PDB file of C-alpha atoms in Angstrom:
ATOM      1  CA  MET A 188       8.068  30.078  -5.489  1.00 57.00           C
ATOM      2  CA  GLN A 189       8.353  27.760  -8.589  1.00 71.00           C
ATOM      3  CA  ILE A 190       5.290  25.589  -9.021  1.00 74.00           C
ATOM      4  CA  PRO A 191       6.203  21.942  -9.896  1.00 75.00           C
ATOM      5  CA  GLU A 192       5.515  21.302 -13.592  1.00 75.00           C
ATOM      6  CA  VAL A 193       3.265  18.352 -12.985  1.00 74.00           C
ATOM      7  CA  MET A 194       0.538  20.569 -11.193  1.00 76.00           C
ATOM      8  CA  ARG A 195       0.393  22.759 -13.981  1.00 76.00           C
ATOM      9  CA  THR A 196       0.174  19.856 -16.674  1.00 79.00           C
ATOM     10  CA  VAL A 197      -1.802  17.255 -15.007  1.00 83.00           C
ATOM     11  CA  PRO A 198      -5.009  17.921 -13.360  1.00 84.00           C
ATOM     12  CA  LEU A 199      -5.918  16.716 -10.067  1.00 86.00           C
ATOM     13  CA  GLU A 200      -8.550  14.416 -11.357  1.00 87.00           C
ATOM     14  CA  TYR A 201      -6.085  12.212 -12.948  1.00 90.00           C
ATOM     15  CA  TYR A 202      -4.508  11.467  -9.577  1.00 91.00           C
ATOM     16  CA  LEU A 203      -8.257  10.609  -8.308  1.00 92.00           C
ATOM     17  CA  PHE A 204      -8.877   8.192 -11.187  1.00 92.00           C
ATOM     18  CA  PHE A 205      -5.301   6.631 -10.818  1.00 94.00           C
ATOM     19  CA  SER A 206      -5.965   6.037  -7.135  1.00 95.00           C
ATOM     20  CA  THR A 207      -9.231   4.572  -7.788  1.00 94.00           C
ATOM     21  CA  ALA A 208      -7.846   2.010 -10.290  1.00 94.00           C
ATOM     22  CA  LEU A 209      -5.031   1.166  -7.765  1.00 95.00           C
ATOM     23  CA  PHE A 210      -7.615   0.783  -5.034  1.00 95.00           C
ATOM     24  CA  VAL A 211      -9.804  -1.560  -6.981  1.00 95.00           C
ATOM     25  CA  ILE A 212      -6.847  -3.686  -7.992  1.00 95.00           C
ATOM     26  CA  GLY A 213      -6.225  -4.193  -4.437  1.00 95.00           C
ATOM     27  CA  VAL A 214      -9.804  -5.058  -3.920  1.00 94.00           C
ATOM     28  CA  LEU A 215      -9.350  -7.620  -6.858  1.00 94.00           C
ATOM     29  CA  GLY A 216      -6.522  -9.180  -5.356  1.00 93.00           C
ATOM     30  CA  VAL A 217      -8.205  -9.699  -2.042  1.00 93.00           C
ATOM     31  CA  LEU A 218     -11.426 -11.289  -3.617  1.00 92.00           C
ATOM     32  CA  THR A 219      -9.512 -13.440  -6.166  1.00 90.00           C
ATOM     33  CA  ARG A 220      -6.484 -14.772  -4.417  1.00 88.00           C
ATOM     34  CA  ARG A 221      -6.624 -17.393  -1.649  1.00 86.00           C
ATOM     35  CA  ASN A 222      -2.991 -17.080  -0.736  1.00 87.00           C
ATOM     36  CA  ALA A 223      -3.191 -15.236   2.661  1.00 89.00           C
ATOM     37  CA  LEU A 224       0.437 -13.560   1.832  1.00 90.00           C
ATOM     38  CA  VAL A 225      -0.982 -12.316  -1.492  1.00 91.00           C
ATOM     39  CA  ILE A 226      -4.333 -10.926   0.009  1.00 92.00           C
ATOM     40  CA  PHE A 227      -2.155  -9.080   2.555  1.00 91.00           C
ATOM     41  CA  MET A 228      -0.055  -7.372  -0.251  1.00 92.00           C
ATOM     42  CA  SER A 229      -3.177  -6.589  -1.850  1.00 94.00           C
ATOM     43  CA  VAL A 230      -4.041  -4.703   1.253  1.00 94.00           C
ATOM     44  CA  GLU A 231      -0.996  -2.822   1.198  1.00 93.00           C
ATOM     45  CA  LEU A 232      -1.787  -1.722  -2.585  1.00 93.00           C
ATOM     46  CA  MET A 233      -5.096  -0.366  -1.243  1.00 94.00           C
ATOM     47  CA  LEU A 234      -3.231   1.597   1.640  1.00 94.00           C
ATOM     48  CA  ASN A 235      -0.900   3.083  -0.909  1.00 94.00           C
ATOM     49  CA  ALA A 236      -3.671   4.050  -3.326  1.00 95.00           C
ATOM     50  CA  VAL A 237      -5.095   6.125  -0.388  1.00 95.00           C
ATOM     51  CA  ASN A 238      -1.616   7.394   0.384  1.00 95.00           C
ATOM     52  CA  LEU A 239      -0.964   8.642  -3.129  1.00 94.00           C
ATOM     53  CA  LEU A 240      -4.428  10.491  -3.032  1.00 94.00           C
ATOM     54  CA  LEU A 241      -3.725  11.992   0.274  1.00 94.00           C
ATOM     55  CA  ALA A 242      -0.333  13.330  -0.908  1.00 93.00           C
ATOM     56  CA  SER A 243      -1.615  14.770  -3.942  1.00 91.00           C
ATOM     57  CA  PHE A 244      -4.388  16.581  -2.558  1.00 90.00           C
ATOM     58  CA  SER A 245      -2.025  17.893  -0.015  1.00 90.00           C
ATOM     59  CA  SER A 246       0.444  19.216  -2.564  1.00 88.00           C
ATOM     60  CA  TYR A 247      -2.080  20.723  -5.053  1.00 86.00           C
ATOM     61  CA  ARG A 248      -3.941  22.549  -2.057  1.00 84.00           C
ATOM     62  CA  GLN A 249      -0.349  23.432  -0.205  1.00 84.00           C
ATOM     63  CA  ASP A 250      -1.544  21.921   3.093  1.00 85.00           C
ATOM     64  CA  SER A 251       0.926  19.878   4.755  1.00 87.00           C
ATOM     65  CA  VAL A 252      -1.587  18.114   7.188  1.00 91.00           C
ATOM     66  CA  GLY A 253      -2.242  15.660   4.310  1.00 90.00           C
ATOM     67  CA  GLN A 254       1.171  14.493   4.068  1.00 91.00           C
ATOM     68  CA  VAL A 255       1.497  14.023   7.952  1.00 93.00           C
ATOM     69  CA  PHE A 256      -1.603  11.667   7.777  1.00 93.00           C
ATOM     70  CA  VAL A 257       0.325   9.564   5.119  1.00 93.00           C
ATOM     71  CA  PHE A 258       3.167   9.442   7.554  1.00 92.00           C
ATOM     72  CA  PHE A 259       0.889   8.074  10.162  1.00 94.00           C
ATOM     73  CA  ILE A 260      -0.787   5.691   7.627  1.00 94.00           C
ATOM     74  CA  MET A 261       2.650   4.388   6.959  1.00 92.00           C
ATOM     75  CA  ALA A 262       3.429   4.019  10.661  1.00 92.00           C
ATOM     76  CA  VAL A 263       0.185   2.165  11.432  1.00 93.00           C
ATOM     77  CA  ALA A 264       0.806  -0.274   8.419  1.00 92.00           C
ATOM     78  CA  ALA A 265       4.093  -0.903   9.612  1.00 91.00           C
ATOM     79  CA  ALA A 266       2.548  -2.187  12.876  1.00 92.00           C
ATOM     80  CA  GLU A 267      -0.197  -4.127  10.975  1.00 92.00           C
ATOM     81  CA  VAL A 268       2.340  -5.912   8.879  1.00 92.00           C
ATOM     82  CA  THR A 269       4.447  -7.242  11.783  1.00 92.00           C
ATOM     83  CA  VAL A 270       1.455  -8.566  13.537  1.00 93.00           C
ATOM     84  CA  GLY A 271      -0.199  -9.914  10.317  1.00 92.00           C
ATOM     85  CA  LEU A 272       2.769 -11.646   9.290  1.00 92.00           C
ATOM     86  CA  ALA A 273       3.322 -13.163  12.727  1.00 91.00           C
ATOM     87  CA  ILE A 274      -0.392 -14.612  12.323  1.00 90.00           C
ATOM     88  CA  ILE A 275       0.262 -15.852   8.941  1.00 90.00           C
ATOM     89  CA  VAL A 276       3.468 -17.586  10.353  1.00 89.00           C
ATOM     90  CA  MET A 277       1.425 -19.232  13.043  1.00 88.00           C
ATOM     91  CA  ILE A 278      -1.346 -20.402  10.667  1.00 87.00           C
ATOM     92  CA  TYR A 279       1.267 -22.044   8.608  1.00 87.00           C
ATOM     93  CA  ARG A 280       2.612 -23.701  11.758  1.00 85.00           C
ATOM     94  CA  ASN A 281      -0.647 -25.072  12.440  1.00 82.00           C
ATOM     95  CA  THR A 282      -2.022 -25.977   8.966  1.00 81.00           C
ATOM     96  CA  LYS A 283       1.208 -26.427   6.993  1.00 80.00           C
ATOM     97  CA  SER A 284      -0.416 -24.037   4.399  1.00 80.00           C
ATOM     98  CA  ILE A 285      -1.522 -20.574   4.147  1.00 82.00           C
ATOM     99  CA  ASP A 286      -4.726 -20.884   2.003  1.00 83.00           C
ATOM    100  CA  VAL A 287      -7.336 -18.751   3.428  1.00 83.00           C
ATOM    101  CA  GLN A 288      -9.979 -21.423   2.568  1.00 80.00           C
ATOM    102  CA  LEU A 289      -8.648 -23.783   5.053  1.00 79.00           C
ATOM    103  CA  LEU A 290      -9.685 -21.342   7.621  1.00 79.00           C
ATOM    104  CA  ASN A 291     -13.558 -21.367   6.913  1.00 79.00           C
ATOM    105  CA  ARG A 292     -13.973 -23.705   9.892  1.00 78.00           C
ATOM    106  CA  LEU A 293     -13.054 -20.914  12.214  1.00 77.00           C
ATOM    107  CA  LYS A 294     -15.745 -20.197  14.762  1.00 74.00           C
ATOM    108  CA  GLY A 295     -16.379 -16.674  15.697  1.00 65.00           C
TER     109      GLY A 295
ATOM    110  CA  MET B 300       8.142  16.294 -19.737  1.00 79.00           C
ATOM    111  CA  ALA B 301       6.370  16.065 -16.269  1.00 80.00           C
ATOM    112  CA  ASP B 302       3.106  15.111 -17.887  1.00 84.00           C
ATOM    113  CA  LYS B 303       4.831  12.255 -19.825  1.00 89.00           C
ATOM    114  CA  LEU B 304       6.557  11.195 -16.738  1.00 90.00           C
ATOM    115  CA  PHE B 305       3.311  11.044 -14.955  1.00 91.00           C
ATOM    116  CA  TYR B 306       1.937   8.929 -17.514  1.00 92.00           C
ATOM    117  CA  PHE B 307       4.744   6.488 -17.544  1.00 93.00           C
ATOM    118  CA  LEU B 308       4.707   6.160 -13.851  1.00 93.00           C
ATOM    119  CA  THR B 309       0.952   5.840 -13.651  1.00 94.00           C
ATOM    120  CA  PHE B 310       1.264   2.722 -16.640  1.00 94.00           C
ATOM    121  CA  LEU B 311       3.978   1.186 -14.684  1.00 95.00           C
ATOM    122  CA  ALA B 312       2.358   1.329 -11.388  1.00 94.00           C
ATOM    123  CA  LEU B 313      -0.910  -0.012 -12.633  1.00 94.00           C
ATOM    124  CA  LEU B 314       1.019  -2.734 -14.679  1.00 95.00           C
ATOM    125  CA  SER B 315       3.129  -3.703 -11.716  1.00 95.00           C
ATOM    126  CA  ALA B 316      -0.068  -3.790  -9.417  1.00 94.00           C
ATOM    127  CA  LEU B 317      -1.784  -6.131 -11.787  1.00 94.00           C
ATOM    128  CA  MET B 318       1.196  -8.319 -11.657  1.00 93.00           C
ATOM    129  CA  VAL B 319       1.007  -8.542  -7.898  1.00 92.00           C
ATOM    130  CA  VAL B 320      -2.435  -9.924  -7.935  1.00 92.00           C
ATOM    131  CA  PHE B 321      -2.021 -12.166 -10.838  1.00 90.00           C
ATOM    132  CA  SER B 322       1.538 -13.703 -10.351  1.00 89.00           C
ATOM    133  CA  ARG B 323       1.767 -17.217  -9.366  1.00 86.00           C
ATOM    134  CA  ASN B 324       4.766 -17.256  -7.386  1.00 88.00           C
ATOM    135  CA  PRO B 325       4.282 -15.158  -4.118  1.00 88.00           C
ATOM    136  CA  ILE B 326       8.004 -13.968  -4.552  1.00 89.00           C
ATOM    137  CA  HIS B 327       7.345 -12.436  -8.052  1.00 91.00           C
ATOM    138  CA  SER B 328       4.078 -10.662  -6.199  1.00 91.00           C
ATOM    139  CA  VAL B 329       6.577  -9.366  -3.652  1.00 92.00           C
ATOM    140  CA  LEU B 330       9.066  -8.132  -6.240  1.00 93.00           C
ATOM    141  CA  TYR B 331       6.373  -6.529  -8.396  1.00 94.00           C
ATOM    142  CA  LEU B 332       4.967  -4.915  -5.061  1.00 94.00           C
ATOM    143  CA  ILE B 333       8.453  -3.260  -4.427  1.00 94.00           C
ATOM    144  CA  LEU B 334       8.328  -1.965  -8.244  1.00 94.00           C
ATOM    145  CA  THR B 335       4.929  -0.597  -7.543  1.00 94.00           C
ATOM    146  CA  PHE B 336       6.211   1.336  -4.252  1.00 94.00           C
ATOM    147  CA  PHE B 337       9.193   2.728  -6.311  1.00 94.00           C
ATOM    148  CA  THR B 338       6.874   4.029  -8.893  1.00 95.00           C
ATOM    149  CA  LEU B 339       4.545   5.711  -6.138  1.00 94.00           C
ATOM    150  CA  SER B 340       7.787   7.311  -4.815  1.00 94.00           C
ATOM    151  CA  GLY B 341       8.405   8.828  -8.175  1.00 94.00           C
ATOM    152  CA  HIS B 342       4.905  10.137  -8.061  1.00 93.00           C
ATOM    153  CA  TYR B 343       5.473  12.074  -4.647  1.00 93.00           C
ATOM    154  CA  VAL B 344       8.768  13.450  -6.063  1.00 92.00           C
ATOM    155  CA  LEU B 345       6.655  14.601  -9.013  1.00 90.00           C
ATOM    156  CA  LEU B 346       4.368  16.401  -6.429  1.00 89.00           C
ATOM    157  CA  ASN B 347       7.187  17.877  -4.629  1.00 88.00           C
ATOM    158  CA  ALA B 348       6.514  15.692  -1.479  1.00 89.00           C
ATOM    159  CA  GLN B 349      10.164  14.592  -1.082  1.00 90.00           C
ATOM    160  CA  PHE B 350      10.157  13.536   2.555  1.00 92.00           C
ATOM    161  CA  ILE B 351       6.920  11.215   1.900  1.00 92.00           C
ATOM    162  CA  ALA B 352       8.741   9.865  -1.103  1.00 93.00           C
ATOM    163  CA  ALA B 353      11.916   9.090   1.184  1.00 93.00           C
ATOM    164  CA  VAL B 354       9.862   7.544   3.753  1.00 92.00           C
ATOM    165  CA  ASN B 355       8.004   5.513   1.388  1.00 92.00           C
ATOM    166  CA  ILE B 356      11.191   4.073  -0.007  1.00 93.00           C
ATOM    167  CA  ILE B 357      12.791   3.497   3.334  1.00 92.00           C
ATOM    168  CA  VAL B 358       9.702   2.156   5.189  1.00 89.00           C
ATOM    169  CA  TYR B 359       7.964   0.291   2.542  1.00 88.00           C
ATOM    170  CA  ALA B 360      10.417  -0.819   0.042  1.00 87.00           C
ATOM    171  CA  GLY B 361      12.977  -1.331   2.728  1.00 88.00           C
ATOM    172  CA  ALA B 362      11.367  -2.514   5.814  1.00 88.00           C
ATOM    173  CA  ILE B 363       7.960  -3.834   5.289  1.00 89.00           C
ATOM    174  CA  MET B 364       8.885  -5.729   1.783  1.00 89.00           C
ATOM    175  CA  VAL B 365      11.993  -7.203   3.246  1.00 90.00           C
ATOM    176  CA  LEU B 366       9.691  -8.618   6.006  1.00 89.00           C
ATOM    177  CA  PHE B 367       7.311  -9.932   3.268  1.00 90.00           C
ATOM    178  CA  LEU B 368       9.993 -11.475   1.373  1.00 90.00           C
ATOM    179  CA  PHE B 369      11.551 -13.138   4.552  1.00 89.00           C
ATOM    180  CA  VAL B 370       8.369 -14.661   5.450  1.00 89.00           C
ATOM    181  CA  VAL B 371       7.717 -15.841   1.770  1.00 88.00           C
ATOM    182  CA  MET B 372      11.177 -17.624   1.816  1.00 87.00           C
ATOM    183  CA  PHE B 373      10.707 -18.631   5.525  1.00 84.00           C
ATOM    184  CA  LEU B 374       7.587 -20.584   4.655  1.00 84.00           C
ATOM    185  CA  ASN B 375       9.189 -22.148   1.578  1.00 76.00           C
ATOM    186  CA  LEU B 376       6.057 -21.825  -0.461  1.00 71.00           C
ATOM    187  CA  ARG B 377       5.984 -24.098  -3.494  1.00 65.00           C
ATOM    188  CA  SER B 378       4.502 -22.635  -6.454  1.00 57.00           C
ATOM    189  CA  GLU B 379       3.175 -25.863  -7.586  1.00 52.00           C
ATOM    190  CA  THR B 380       0.585 -25.866  -4.945  1.00 60.00           C
ATOM    191  CA  GLN B 381      -1.778 -24.029  -7.263  1.00 61.00           C
ATOM    192  CA  GLU B 382      -4.947 -22.346  -5.825  1.00 64.00           C
ATOM    193  CA  LYS B 383      -8.052 -24.239  -6.851  1.00 69.00           C
ATOM    194  CA  THR B 384     -10.677 -21.562  -7.154  1.00 73.00           C
ATOM    195  CA  SER B 385     -13.819 -22.295  -8.865  1.00 81.00           C
ATOM    196  CA  ILE B 386     -14.545 -20.373 -12.014  1.00 87.00           C
ATOM    197  CA  LEU B 387     -17.752 -19.223 -10.510  1.00 89.00           C
ATOM    198  CA  SER B 388     -15.874 -17.577  -7.607  1.00 86.00           C
ATOM    199  CA  LYS B 389     -13.421 -15.912 -10.032  1.00 87.00           C
ATOM    200  CA  VAL B 390     -16.086 -14.500 -12.171  1.00 92.00           C
ATOM    201  CA  ALA B 391     -17.874 -13.331  -9.150  1.00 92.00           C
ATOM    202  CA  SER B 392     -15.004 -11.620  -7.614  1.00 90.00           C
ATOM    203  CA  VAL B 393     -13.774  -9.822 -11.000  1.00 91.00           C
ATOM    204  CA  THR B 394     -17.554  -8.597 -11.459  1.00 94.00           C
ATOM    205  CA  ALA B 395     -17.526  -7.190  -7.854  1.00 93.00           C
ATOM    206  CA  ALA B 396     -14.357  -5.352  -8.273  1.00 92.00           C
ATOM    207  CA  GLY B 397     -15.382  -4.060 -11.653  1.00 93.00           C
ATOM    208  CA  LEU B 398     -18.674  -2.825 -10.339  1.00 95.00           C
ATOM    209  CA  LEU B 399     -16.992  -1.324  -7.429  1.00 94.00           C
ATOM    210  CA  MET B 400     -14.689   0.592  -9.980  1.00 93.00           C
ATOM    211  CA  VAL B 401     -17.656   1.724 -12.292  1.00 94.00           C
ATOM    212  CA  VAL B 402     -19.459   3.020  -9.061  1.00 94.00           C
ATOM    213  CA  LEU B 403     -16.368   4.979  -7.791  1.00 92.00           C
ATOM    214  CA  VAL B 404     -15.741   6.465 -11.087  1.00 92.00           C
ATOM    215  CA  ALA B 405     -19.378   7.311 -11.694  1.00 92.00           C
ATOM    216  CA  ALA B 406     -19.418   9.012  -8.477  1.00 91.00           C
ATOM    217  CA  LEU B 407     -15.990  10.898  -8.906  1.00 88.00           C
ATOM    218  CA  LYS B 408     -16.179  11.998 -12.407  1.00 86.00           C
ATOM    219  CA  ASP B 409     -18.252  14.999 -11.948  1.00 85.00           C
ATOM    220  CA  VAL B 410     -16.844  15.752  -8.407  1.00 83.00           C
ATOM    221  CA  ASN B 411     -16.152  19.475  -7.803  1.00 78.00           C
ATOM    222  CA  LEU B 412     -12.726  19.509  -6.503  1.00 77.00           C
ATOM    223  CA  GLY B 413     -12.747  23.390  -6.021  1.00 70.00           C
ATOM    224  CA  THR B 414      -9.920  25.701  -7.015  1.00 64.00           C
ATOM    225  CA  VAL B 415      -7.093  23.381  -6.551  1.00 61.00           C
ATOM    226  CA  GLN B 416      -4.960  24.791  -9.603  1.00 62.00           C
ATOM    227  CA  PRO B 417      -1.898  26.409  -7.758  1.00 61.00           C
ATOM    228  CA  THR B 418      -1.442  30.179  -8.128  1.00 65.00           C
ATOM    229  CA  ALA B 419       1.069  32.386  -8.300  1.00 65.00           C
ATOM    230  CA  ASP B 420       1.748  32.638  -4.630  1.00 69.00           C
ATOM    231  CA  PHE B 421       2.703  28.990  -4.450  1.00 72.00           C
ATOM    232  CA  ASP B 422       4.186  27.724  -1.414  1.00 73.00           C
ATOM    233  CA  SER B 423       6.637  24.975  -2.542  1.00 73.00           C
ATOM    234  CA  GLN B 424       7.972  24.172   1.064  1.00 77.00           C
ATOM    235  CA  VAL B 425       4.860  22.289   1.876  1.00 79.00           C
ATOM    236  CA  GLY B 426       6.379  18.627   1.318  1.00 78.00           C
ATOM    237  CA  MET B 427       9.593  19.390   2.833  1.00 85.00           C
ATOM    238  CA  VAL B 428      11.124  17.919   6.134  1.00 88.00           C
ATOM    239  CA  GLU B 429      10.900  21.261   7.860  1.00 88.00           C
ATOM    240  CA  GLN B 430       7.208  22.017   7.456  1.00 87.00           C
ATOM    241  CA  LEU B 431       6.077  18.685   8.184  1.00 89.00           C
ATOM    242  CA  GLY B 432       8.020  18.400  11.113  1.00 90.00           C
ATOM    243  CA  LYS B 433       6.717  21.662  12.261  1.00 90.00           C
ATOM    244  CA  VAL B 434       3.158  20.507  11.806  1.00 90.00           C
ATOM    245  CA  LEU B 435       4.044  17.011  13.227  1.00 90.00           C
ATOM    246  CA  PHE B 436       5.383  18.204  16.477  1.00 92.00           C
ATOM    247  CA  SER B 437       2.841  20.810  17.188  1.00 92.00           C
ATOM    248  CA  LYS B 438      -0.670  19.960  15.928  1.00 92.00           C
ATOM    249  CA  PHE B 439      -0.127  16.129  15.598  1.00 92.00           C
ATOM    250  CA  LEU B 440       2.032  15.702  18.887  1.00 94.00           C
ATOM    251  CA  LEU B 441      -0.442  13.506  20.683  1.00 94.00           C
ATOM    252  CA  PRO B 442      -0.983  10.977  17.657  1.00 93.00           C
ATOM    253  CA  PHE B 443       2.703  10.953  17.129  1.00 93.00           C
ATOM    254  CA  GLU B 444       3.294   9.868  20.714  1.00 94.00           C
ATOM    255  CA  LEU B 445       0.584   7.517  20.566  1.00 94.00           C
ATOM    256  CA  ALA B 446       2.119   5.660  17.694  1.00 93.00           C
ATOM    257  CA  SER B 447       4.919   4.836  19.996  1.00 94.00           C
ATOM    258  CA  VAL B 448       2.536   2.883  22.132  1.00 95.00           C
ATOM    259  CA  LEU B 449       1.078   1.309  19.003  1.00 94.00           C
ATOM    260  CA  PHE B 450       4.603   0.121  17.995  1.00 94.00           C
ATOM    261  CA  LEU B 451       5.203  -1.150  21.289  1.00 95.00           C
ATOM    262  CA  ALA B 452       1.946  -3.199  21.383  1.00 94.00           C
ATOM    263  CA  ALA B 453       2.697  -4.532  17.667  1.00 94.00           C
ATOM    264  CA  MET B 454       6.305  -5.297  18.989  1.00 93.00           C
ATOM    265  CA  VAL B 455       4.871  -7.440  22.026  1.00 94.00           C
ATOM    266  CA  GLY B 456       2.024  -8.864  19.783  1.00 92.00           C
ATOM    267  CA  ALA B 457       4.537 -10.114  17.191  1.00 90.00           C
ATOM    268  CA  VAL B 458       6.752 -11.708  19.674  1.00 90.00           C
ATOM    269  CA  MET B 459       3.832 -13.369  21.562  1.00 89.00           C
ATOM    270  CA  LEU B 460       2.520 -14.766  18.395  1.00 87.00           C
ATOM    271  CA  GLY B 461       5.777 -16.019  17.140  1.00 81.00           C
ATOM    272  CA  ARG B 462       7.008 -17.673  20.166  1.00 82.00           C
ATOM    273  CA  ARG B 463       6.906 -21.607  20.244  1.00 75.00           C
ATOM    274  CA  GLU B 464       4.446 -23.255  22.451  1.00 72.00           C
ATOM    275  CA  PRO B 465       6.209 -25.353  25.146  1.00 70.00           C
ATOM    276  CA  GLY B 466       6.212 -28.784  23.807  1.00 65.00           C
ATOM    277  CA  GLU B 467       5.547 -27.905  20.184  1.00 65.00           C
ATOM    278  CA  GLN B 468       7.711 -29.839  17.630  1.00 62.00           C
ATOM    279  CA  ASN B 469      10.629 -28.090  15.980  1.00 58.00           C
ATOM    280  CA  THR B 470       9.018 -27.814  12.612  1.00 54.00           C
ATOM    281  CA  PHE B 471      11.083 -25.302  10.748  1.00 52.00           C
TER     282      PHE B 471
END
């Protein structure tokens, strides 16, 4: 069968470094921002960096298990987003703000 | 051609990911995140993973980001409520993220990925619905069923959290 052109011209290492960069951008967002929604979006960025790496390894190795895993990660991310956004809305109702700095009085 | 497309999509994805983090307005962040997801779907198409590309657009760009956008508009966040982060904590977090990048690149640059370059007997059907469905409904049947329990729990949790307490003021 036909080999996809990108696999002949782009080495797998490039995907590795691209995913690393995307993941680090997500970490940067979690660390620098104080808006709970933007922090949440940065977590999504990190999840997608991992998804891309799983999909690229799966394609290069011709193993569909990696892509099934991506599918499961997307399902879990969807569930996580619904609950997380509900929590953010609840925080906003109680504090009139979604600044995570206001939550440092929480006792664990 | 494909490698140029790869570099273009990579550049666009990294740029829009940075804009997600550095946009002042949360709505701009959401829109840049949607752009990032579309570029990642482009990557999946290049990798011949059509099913994942379609699911990425439908689930992420379609469902999850609409939820985000809805919450951003629902909360009516003013962009003038600027975040007051001290310069010290900004420097510290950028340093921490940069060090993480350095450590990861240093660990990954010499890694031996094995023989991953495709050979002549290449199976181009890996990313198609048929193959993925076969694997999903045989090898991963139990996790697939458990995902439905997870969704039920998430649904109940979201409804419980979003419910108004009795006696609470109607604030929105």
